[in-house]
């Protein structure tokens, strides 16, 4: 018996080294906008700080009771109860998702409306290894701090508890059921190993390829068969060869979930599932077309049939970041002694995907990262799950709450900022029709 070879650390080490150099030389980018009046901002910051005990409770309670996508009944109820403690009557199970939460505060007139998003789903097997318990606490804290000054807000703040981020694009389901129709901008924060104002997030689609062949006795009459396993194998090789011509940040990763049952039967059915990821909606669309060609080519070569099923769960788009809003997040974090670093400091090689991307192509938004762990600690590891219940996670919940609350406050009270936010969004191409984008 032999063993896998040890992956060499040289490439990862070089990325870490380069990141260390960039971090040492980087500085937060200043916002050209003034934001909300300072007395109101001070009150909101103090309000969020005063919620510290409740936010620490939410961080720990969610962490101790992890629930996976669409099963977050207890987590949603916890947010509902915490809102009720503060006299907020939230709704459960809105916008087509049973475990969602929605609450509103602020001006009675329509006015500008900003949403604060709170995730709370965990990962199967390793609990809150993505730290969504911290996201929930930060979002809740920001909303409550703003609700405490509701009579001084010229617009509305909506708290949206958004389940099933991991693998299921819960926000897209909610968006298709009207969650953002009366919302002008959306903000959230995600825990990480660094304080980052912005980071690359790739768009992601799931493709299932089902090849149908003709079963035959593999020894007696192989010439009467059409081999579906050969087809799936050729598709896998085709993807491997395609990689050389893909942009460096594209990712394609697959597994074969059905390759036949018995070696003495030519397989009549074989199935491969793959994720395709890319940096722009347009490049993801192009990658999708290339993968379809590979699948059809494999079917043609083997005389099999192929069914292509895209997006069993709604796709995630990459994140389109709004830099005007990012500037206000950075200003708020600097009040907390944090220095969120600009895009490009941490390598985009480390990019993953999030359903917030789908929100960010509908309305302006930000998805900054807040530090709760060592830089080397990757998301979705047991080490990150430990960090998500640490004192650093509790501090990040409070600092994140302050950051989101002040960013929302700035958006509602600083009209030139608000105009810049929407002008930037239009200059980026304006909203896209997400549900039909890949159709
Ligand atoms: Zn995750
Ligand atoms: Zn996450």
Short mmCIF file of C-alpha atoms in Angstrom, two decimals, residues 31-430:
data_model
loop_
_atom_site.label_atom_id
_atom_site.label_comp_id
_atom_site.label_asym_id
_atom_site.label_seq_id
_atom_site.Cartn_x
_atom_site.Cartn_y
_atom_site.Cartn_z
CA UNK A 31 -13.91 58.08 2.11
CA UNK A 32 -14.49 61.43 0.40
CA UNK A 33 -17.90 61.69 2.11
CA UNK A 34 -18.72 63.09 5.54
CA UNK A 35 -21.45 60.63 6.48
CA UNK A 36 -24.08 61.15 9.17
CA UNK A 37 -23.90 63.97 11.74
CA UNK A 38 -21.39 63.01 14.42
CA UNK A 39 -23.74 63.27 17.42
CA UNK A 40 -26.12 60.78 15.86
CA UNK A 41 -23.25 58.50 14.82
CA UNK A 42 -21.90 58.60 18.38
CA UNK A 43 -25.31 57.63 19.77
CA UNK A 44 -25.60 54.72 17.34
CA UNK A 45 -22.09 53.48 18.12
CA UNK A 46 -22.80 53.61 21.86
CA UNK A 47 -26.11 51.83 21.25
CA UNK A 48 -24.35 48.98 19.48
CA UNK A 49 -21.73 48.75 22.23
CA UNK A 50 -24.48 48.56 24.85
CA UNK A 51 -25.89 45.52 23.05
CA UNK A 52 -22.61 43.67 23.62
CA UNK A 53 -24.03 41.08 26.05
CA UNK A 54 -26.90 40.20 23.72
CA UNK A 55 -24.59 39.93 20.71
CA UNK A 56 -22.12 37.71 22.57
CA UNK A 57 -25.09 35.53 23.55
CA UNK A 58 -26.17 35.24 19.88
CA UNK A 59 -22.61 34.41 18.76
CA UNK A 60 -22.32 31.61 21.32
CA UNK A 61 -25.87 30.29 21.14
CA UNK A 62 -25.87 29.93 17.34
CA UNK A 63 -22.40 28.40 17.48
CA UNK A 64 -23.56 25.82 20.01
CA UNK A 65 -26.66 24.97 17.94
CA UNK A 66 -25.51 24.89 14.30
CA UNK A 67 -28.22 24.35 11.69
CA UNK A 68 -27.59 23.72 7.99
CA UNK A 69 -29.26 25.25 4.92
CA UNK A 70 -33.06 25.64 5.11
CA UNK A 71 -33.09 23.92 8.55
CA UNK A 72 -32.30 27.06 10.55
CA UNK A 73 -35.60 27.10 12.52
CA UNK A 74 -34.00 27.54 15.92
CA UNK A 75 -31.57 30.18 14.63
CA UNK A 76 -34.31 32.23 12.99
CA UNK A 77 -36.38 31.97 16.17
CA UNK A 78 -33.44 33.21 18.23
CA UNK A 79 -33.20 36.35 16.08
CA UNK A 80 -36.97 36.77 16.34
CA UNK A 81 -36.77 36.53 20.14
CA UNK A 82 -33.88 38.98 20.41
CA UNK A 83 -35.81 41.46 18.26
CA UNK A 84 -38.93 40.94 20.41
CA UNK A 85 -36.88 41.69 23.58
CA UNK A 86 -36.35 45.14 22.06
CA UNK A 87 -39.97 45.63 21.08
CA UNK A 88 -39.47 44.75 17.40
CA UNK A 89 -42.17 42.61 15.83
CA UNK A 90 -40.30 40.61 13.19
CA UNK A 91 -41.79 38.26 10.63
CA UNK A 92 -40.59 34.69 10.18
CA UNK A 93 -40.72 32.72 6.93
CA UNK A 94 -40.93 35.58 4.42
CA UNK A 95 -39.92 35.77 0.73
CA UNK A 96 -40.36 32.09 -0.02
CA UNK A 97 -37.99 30.73 2.63
CA UNK A 98 -39.37 29.22 5.84
CA UNK A 99 -36.32 30.06 7.95
CA UNK A 100 -35.97 33.69 6.89
CA UNK A 101 -36.59 36.72 9.13
CA UNK A 102 -37.63 40.27 8.27
CA UNK A 103 -37.90 43.33 10.47
CA UNK A 104 -38.17 47.02 9.68
CA UNK A 105 -37.52 50.27 11.45
CA UNK A 106 -37.24 53.95 10.62
CA UNK A 107 -39.28 56.59 8.90
CA UNK A 108 -42.97 56.09 8.22
CA UNK A 109 -42.58 57.72 4.81
CA UNK A 110 -40.94 55.58 2.19
CA UNK A 111 -37.60 57.48 2.09
CA UNK A 112 -34.39 55.70 1.13
CA UNK A 113 -34.26 52.10 2.36
CA UNK A 114 -31.20 50.06 3.21
CA UNK A 115 -31.14 46.37 4.11
CA UNK A 116 -28.77 44.75 6.59
CA UNK A 117 -28.35 41.04 5.83
CA UNK A 118 -27.82 38.40 8.49
CA UNK A 119 -26.77 34.85 7.61
CA UNK A 120 -26.95 32.04 10.16
CA UNK A 121 -26.56 28.70 8.39
CA UNK A 122 -23.79 26.30 9.37
CA UNK A 123 -21.93 23.61 7.45
CA UNK A 124 -22.74 19.89 7.62
CA UNK A 125 -20.39 18.11 10.00
CA UNK A 126 -18.24 21.05 11.13
CA UNK A 127 -20.81 23.55 12.41
CA UNK A 128 -20.12 27.28 12.17
CA UNK A 129 -16.86 26.88 10.22
CA UNK A 130 -17.83 29.87 8.05
CA UNK A 131 -18.69 32.02 11.07
CA UNK A 132 -22.23 32.91 10.04
CA UNK A 133 -23.10 33.09 13.74
CA UNK A 134 -20.97 36.26 13.80
CA UNK A 135 -22.77 37.62 10.73
CA UNK A 136 -26.12 37.13 12.44
CA UNK A 137 -25.01 38.85 15.63
CA UNK A 138 -23.46 41.80 13.76
CA UNK A 139 -26.54 42.29 11.58
CA UNK A 140 -28.90 42.04 14.54
CA UNK A 141 -26.81 44.49 16.56
CA UNK A 142 -26.68 47.01 13.72
CA UNK A 143 -30.43 46.86 13.23
CA UNK A 144 -31.19 47.25 16.94
CA UNK A 145 -28.76 50.17 17.29
CA UNK A 146 -30.57 51.93 14.44
CA UNK A 147 -34.03 51.00 15.77
CA UNK A 148 -33.08 52.82 18.98
CA UNK A 149 -32.82 56.08 16.99
CA UNK A 150 -35.68 55.28 14.59
CA UNK A 151 -37.36 58.65 15.05
CA UNK A 152 -34.19 60.38 13.80
CA UNK A 153 -33.91 58.30 10.58
CA UNK A 154 -35.11 59.88 7.33
CA UNK A 155 -35.57 56.48 5.73
CA UNK A 156 -36.03 52.82 6.54
CA UNK A 157 -33.73 50.03 7.67
CA UNK A 158 -34.70 46.44 6.90
CA UNK A 159 -33.11 43.49 8.67
CA UNK A 160 -33.20 40.41 6.48
CA UNK A 161 -32.27 37.08 8.01
CA UNK A 162 -31.03 35.22 4.93
CA UNK A 163 -30.74 31.42 5.35
CA UNK A 164 -29.01 28.80 3.23
CA UNK A 165 -25.98 30.68 1.95
CA UNK A 166 -23.86 27.52 1.90
CA UNK A 167 -24.41 25.82 -1.45
CA UNK A 168 -28.01 26.91 -1.93
CA UNK A 169 -28.21 30.63 -2.80
CA UNK A 170 -30.91 31.37 -0.25
CA UNK A 171 -30.66 35.09 -1.05
CA UNK A 172 -31.52 34.39 -4.68
CA UNK A 173 -34.65 32.51 -3.61
CA UNK A 174 -35.61 35.43 -1.38
CA UNK A 175 -34.82 37.94 -4.12
CA UNK A 176 -37.10 36.11 -6.55
CA UNK A 177 -39.80 36.39 -3.91
CA UNK A 178 -39.52 40.16 -3.59
CA UNK A 179 -37.05 40.56 -0.72
CA UNK A 180 -35.23 43.47 -2.39
CA UNK A 181 -38.03 45.06 -4.38
CA UNK A 182 -38.49 47.93 -1.92
CA UNK A 183 -34.81 48.11 -0.90
CA UNK A 184 -32.27 50.55 -2.39
CA UNK A 185 -28.98 49.12 -1.06
CA UNK A 186 -27.83 46.10 0.96
CA UNK A 187 -24.90 45.57 3.32
CA UNK A 188 -23.46 42.72 5.36
CA UNK A 189 -20.18 41.62 6.89
CA UNK A 190 -18.46 38.23 6.86
CA UNK A 191 -15.80 37.01 9.33
CA UNK A 192 -12.35 36.15 8.00
CA UNK A 193 -8.66 36.00 8.83
CA UNK A 194 -8.12 39.65 7.86
CA UNK A 195 -9.98 42.95 8.03
CA UNK A 196 -10.68 43.56 4.34
CA UNK A 197 -12.77 46.33 2.83
CA UNK A 198 -13.26 44.24 -0.29
CA UNK A 199 -12.27 40.89 -1.74
CA UNK A 200 -12.90 39.00 -5.00
CA UNK A 201 -15.82 36.55 -4.88
CA UNK A 202 -16.39 34.31 -7.88
CA UNK A 203 -19.70 33.58 -9.57
CA UNK A 204 -20.68 29.92 -9.34
CA UNK A 205 -22.97 27.52 -11.18
CA UNK A 206 -23.69 23.83 -10.63
CA UNK A 207 -23.92 21.57 -13.68
CA UNK A 208 -25.14 17.98 -13.63
CA UNK A 209 -24.26 15.88 -16.69
CA UNK A 210 -26.21 12.65 -17.12
CA UNK A 211 -24.94 10.43 -19.91
CA UNK A 212 -27.21 7.66 -21.16
CA UNK A 213 -25.69 4.68 -22.96
CA UNK A 214 -26.79 1.20 -23.85
CA UNK A 215 -26.07 -1.63 -21.41
CA UNK A 216 -24.52 -4.82 -22.77
CA UNK A 217 -22.52 -7.79 -21.47
CA UNK A 218 -19.02 -6.38 -21.23
CA UNK A 219 -17.38 -9.58 -22.45
CA UNK A 220 -19.93 -11.42 -24.55
CA UNK A 221 -21.41 -8.51 -26.53
CA UNK A 222 -19.48 -5.27 -25.86
CA UNK A 223 -20.09 -4.19 -29.46
CA UNK A 224 -23.79 -3.94 -28.61
CA UNK A 225 -23.14 -1.35 -25.90
CA UNK A 226 -22.78 2.41 -25.67
CA UNK A 227 -20.60 3.24 -22.68
CA UNK A 228 -21.86 6.08 -20.47
CA UNK A 229 -18.80 5.80 -18.21
CA UNK A 230 -16.56 6.38 -21.23
CA UNK A 231 -18.59 9.50 -21.97
CA UNK A 232 -18.26 10.88 -18.44
CA UNK A 233 -14.57 10.00 -18.47
CA UNK A 234 -14.04 11.88 -21.76
CA UNK A 235 -15.96 14.86 -20.39
CA UNK A 236 -13.69 14.84 -17.35
CA UNK A 237 -10.59 14.71 -19.58
CA UNK A 238 -12.04 17.42 -21.80
CA UNK A 239 -12.48 19.73 -18.83
CA UNK A 240 -8.91 18.96 -17.80
CA UNK A 241 -7.59 20.00 -21.22
CA UNK A 242 -9.87 23.05 -21.36
CA UNK A 243 -8.26 24.39 -18.17
CA UNK A 244 -5.13 25.58 -19.99
CA UNK A 245 -7.19 28.06 -22.00
CA UNK A 246 -9.27 29.35 -19.10
CA UNK A 247 -8.63 32.67 -17.33
CA UNK A 248 -6.43 32.02 -14.27
CA UNK A 249 -9.19 32.77 -11.77
CA UNK A 250 -11.71 30.36 -13.35
CA UNK A 251 -12.37 27.18 -11.40
CA UNK A 252 -13.98 23.94 -12.56
CA UNK A 253 -14.22 21.06 -10.12
CA UNK A 254 -16.21 17.88 -10.52
CA UNK A 255 -17.00 14.49 -9.10
CA UNK A 256 -18.55 11.43 -10.71
CA UNK A 257 -21.54 10.35 -8.69
CA UNK A 258 -22.56 7.37 -10.83
CA UNK A 259 -20.22 5.35 -13.01
CA UNK A 260 -22.07 2.06 -13.35
CA UNK A 261 -22.64 -0.77 -10.91
CA UNK A 262 -20.90 -3.85 -12.20
CA UNK A 263 -17.62 -4.26 -14.14
CA UNK A 264 -19.17 -6.87 -16.40
CA UNK A 265 -21.94 -4.60 -17.68
CA UNK A 266 -21.25 -1.72 -20.09
CA UNK A 267 -22.57 1.20 -18.01
CA UNK A 268 -25.84 2.55 -19.33
CA UNK A 269 -25.81 5.59 -17.07
CA UNK A 270 -23.09 7.85 -15.69
CA UNK A 271 -23.42 11.15 -13.86
CA UNK A 272 -20.97 13.95 -13.15
CA UNK A 273 -21.63 17.01 -11.03
CA UNK A 274 -19.42 20.05 -11.40
CA UNK A 275 -19.07 23.59 -10.19
CA UNK A 276 -18.02 26.27 -12.67
CA UNK A 277 -16.70 29.51 -11.14
CA UNK A 278 -15.59 32.73 -12.74
CA UNK A 279 -14.88 36.37 -11.91
CA UNK A 280 -17.48 38.13 -14.06
CA UNK A 281 -21.04 37.24 -14.99
CA UNK A 282 -20.00 37.38 -18.67
CA UNK A 283 -16.98 35.10 -18.19
CA UNK A 284 -19.12 32.65 -16.24
CA UNK A 285 -21.58 32.61 -19.11
CA UNK A 286 -18.73 31.95 -21.56
CA UNK A 287 -17.28 29.18 -19.37
CA UNK A 288 -20.75 27.61 -19.22
CA UNK A 289 -20.92 27.44 -23.03
CA UNK A 290 -17.44 25.84 -23.23
CA UNK A 291 -18.44 23.17 -20.70
CA UNK A 292 -21.61 22.42 -22.67
CA UNK A 293 -19.49 21.88 -25.79
CA UNK A 294 -17.21 19.48 -23.91
CA UNK A 295 -20.22 17.49 -22.67
CA UNK A 296 -21.84 17.28 -26.10
CA UNK A 297 -18.49 16.31 -27.65
CA UNK A 298 -18.05 13.48 -25.14
CA UNK A 299 -21.53 12.24 -25.96
CA UNK A 300 -20.87 12.39 -29.70
CA UNK A 301 -17.59 10.48 -29.37
CA UNK A 302 -19.21 7.67 -27.45
CA UNK A 303 -22.59 7.50 -29.16
CA UNK A 304 -24.32 8.24 -25.88
CA UNK A 305 -27.01 10.74 -25.04
CA UNK A 306 -26.41 13.58 -22.61
CA UNK A 307 -28.73 15.67 -20.48
CA UNK A 308 -27.32 18.95 -19.19
CA UNK A 309 -28.97 20.26 -16.06
CA UNK A 310 -27.77 23.67 -14.91
CA UNK A 311 -28.48 25.33 -11.60
CA UNK A 312 -30.26 22.72 -9.52
CA UNK A 313 -29.89 25.51 -6.98
CA UNK A 314 -29.88 29.09 -8.27
CA UNK A 315 -26.41 30.24 -9.39
CA UNK A 316 -24.33 32.75 -7.44
CA UNK A 317 -23.02 35.78 -9.26
CA UNK A 318 -19.65 37.33 -8.39
CA UNK A 319 -19.78 40.31 -6.04
CA UNK A 320 -19.99 43.78 -7.57
CA UNK A 321 -18.71 46.02 -4.80
CA UNK A 322 -19.86 49.60 -4.28
CA UNK A 323 -16.76 51.61 -3.39
CA UNK A 324 -18.68 54.65 -2.10
CA UNK A 325 -20.35 52.46 0.54
CA UNK A 326 -17.08 50.61 1.19
CA UNK A 327 -15.47 53.95 2.10
CA UNK A 328 -18.03 54.50 4.84
CA UNK A 329 -17.54 50.95 6.17
CA UNK A 330 -13.81 51.64 6.37
CA UNK A 331 -14.38 54.94 8.20
CA UNK A 332 -16.65 53.18 10.71
CA UNK A 333 -14.15 50.36 11.28
CA UNK A 334 -11.36 52.85 11.90
CA UNK A 335 -13.43 54.17 14.83
CA UNK A 336 -13.14 50.63 16.21
CA UNK A 337 -9.38 50.49 15.79
CA UNK A 338 -9.55 48.26 12.72
CA UNK A 339 -7.92 48.97 9.36
CA UNK A 340 -9.84 47.19 6.60
CA UNK A 341 -7.44 46.78 3.68
CA UNK A 342 -8.35 47.47 0.06
CA UNK A 343 -8.93 45.00 -2.76
CA UNK A 344 -5.83 43.22 -4.05
CA UNK A 345 -3.99 42.88 -0.75
CA UNK A 346 -5.12 39.30 -0.20
CA UNK A 347 -4.66 37.14 -3.30
CA UNK A 348 -7.74 36.49 -5.39
CA UNK A 349 -6.40 32.95 -5.76
CA UNK A 350 -8.12 32.35 -2.44
CA UNK A 351 -11.51 33.42 -3.80
CA UNK A 352 -14.73 31.55 -3.01
CA UNK A 353 -18.38 32.29 -3.80
CA UNK A 354 -21.40 33.76 -2.00
CA UNK A 355 -25.04 34.36 -2.83
CA UNK A 356 -24.57 38.00 -1.84
CA UNK A 357 -23.26 38.39 -5.39
CA UNK A 358 -26.83 38.01 -6.67
CA UNK A 359 -27.94 40.87 -4.43
CA UNK A 360 -25.03 43.06 -5.56
CA UNK A 361 -26.14 42.92 -9.22
CA UNK A 362 -29.66 44.02 -8.28
CA UNK A 363 -28.86 46.92 -5.93
CA UNK A 364 -25.64 48.55 -4.66
CA UNK A 365 -24.03 46.62 -1.83
CA UNK A 366 -20.94 45.70 0.17
CA UNK A 367 -19.68 42.45 1.69
CA UNK A 368 -16.54 43.42 3.65
CA UNK A 369 -14.62 40.96 5.82
CA UNK A 370 -13.85 41.30 9.53
CA UNK A 371 -11.04 39.55 11.31
CA UNK A 372 -11.79 36.84 13.86
CA UNK A 373 -8.90 34.44 13.20
CA UNK A 374 -5.26 34.10 12.28
CA UNK A 375 -4.58 35.07 8.65
CA UNK A 376 -3.60 31.47 7.86
CA UNK A 377 -6.94 30.11 9.09
CA UNK A 378 -9.10 29.27 6.07
CA UNK A 379 -12.90 29.35 5.99
CA UNK A 380 -14.64 25.96 6.24
CA UNK A 381 -12.02 24.40 8.51
CA UNK A 382 -12.32 23.12 12.08
CA UNK A 383 -9.86 25.85 13.08
CA UNK A 384 -12.18 28.55 11.74
CA UNK A 385 -15.11 26.95 13.59
CA UNK A 386 -13.12 27.31 16.83
CA UNK A 387 -12.35 30.96 15.97
CA UNK A 388 -16.08 31.61 15.41
CA UNK A 389 -16.73 31.10 19.13
CA UNK A 390 -13.66 33.00 20.35
CA UNK A 391 -13.37 36.34 22.09
CA UNK A 392 -12.24 37.73 18.72
CA UNK A 393 -15.54 36.58 17.20
CA UNK A 394 -17.47 38.30 20.00
CA UNK A 395 -15.52 41.54 19.47
CA UNK A 396 -16.07 41.29 15.72
CA UNK A 397 -19.83 40.96 16.29
CA UNK A 398 -19.85 44.29 18.14
CA UNK A 399 -17.43 46.03 15.75
CA UNK A 400 -19.35 44.59 12.80
CA UNK A 401 -22.62 45.85 14.28
CA UNK A 402 -21.14 49.34 14.67
CA UNK A 403 -19.75 49.22 11.13
CA UNK A 404 -23.01 48.15 9.51
CA UNK A 405 -25.10 50.54 11.60
CA UNK A 406 -22.91 53.54 10.79
CA UNK A 407 -22.69 52.65 7.10
CA UNK A 408 -26.49 52.41 6.95
CA UNK A 409 -26.80 55.66 8.89
CA UNK A 410 -24.43 57.42 6.49
CA UNK A 411 -26.41 56.13 3.53
CA UNK A 412 -29.67 57.44 4.94
CA UNK A 413 -28.37 60.84 6.07
CA UNK A 414 -25.68 61.82 3.56
CA UNK A 415 -27.47 62.68 0.30
CA UNK A 416 -24.30 63.25 -1.79
CA UNK A 417 -23.02 59.86 -0.64
CA UNK A 418 -26.30 58.24 -1.61
CA UNK A 419 -26.19 59.86 -5.05
CA UNK A 420 -22.61 58.66 -5.54
CA UNK A 421 -23.58 55.13 -4.50
CA UNK A 422 -26.27 54.95 -7.17
CA UNK A 423 -24.25 56.76 -9.85
CA UNK A 424 -21.45 54.22 -9.32
CA UNK A 425 -23.91 51.33 -9.56
CA UNK A 426 -25.27 52.66 -12.86
CA UNK A 427 -21.73 53.21 -14.18
CA UNK A 428 -21.01 49.54 -13.35
CA UNK A 429 -23.83 48.57 -15.71
CA UNK A 430 -26.89 49.03 -13.50
#
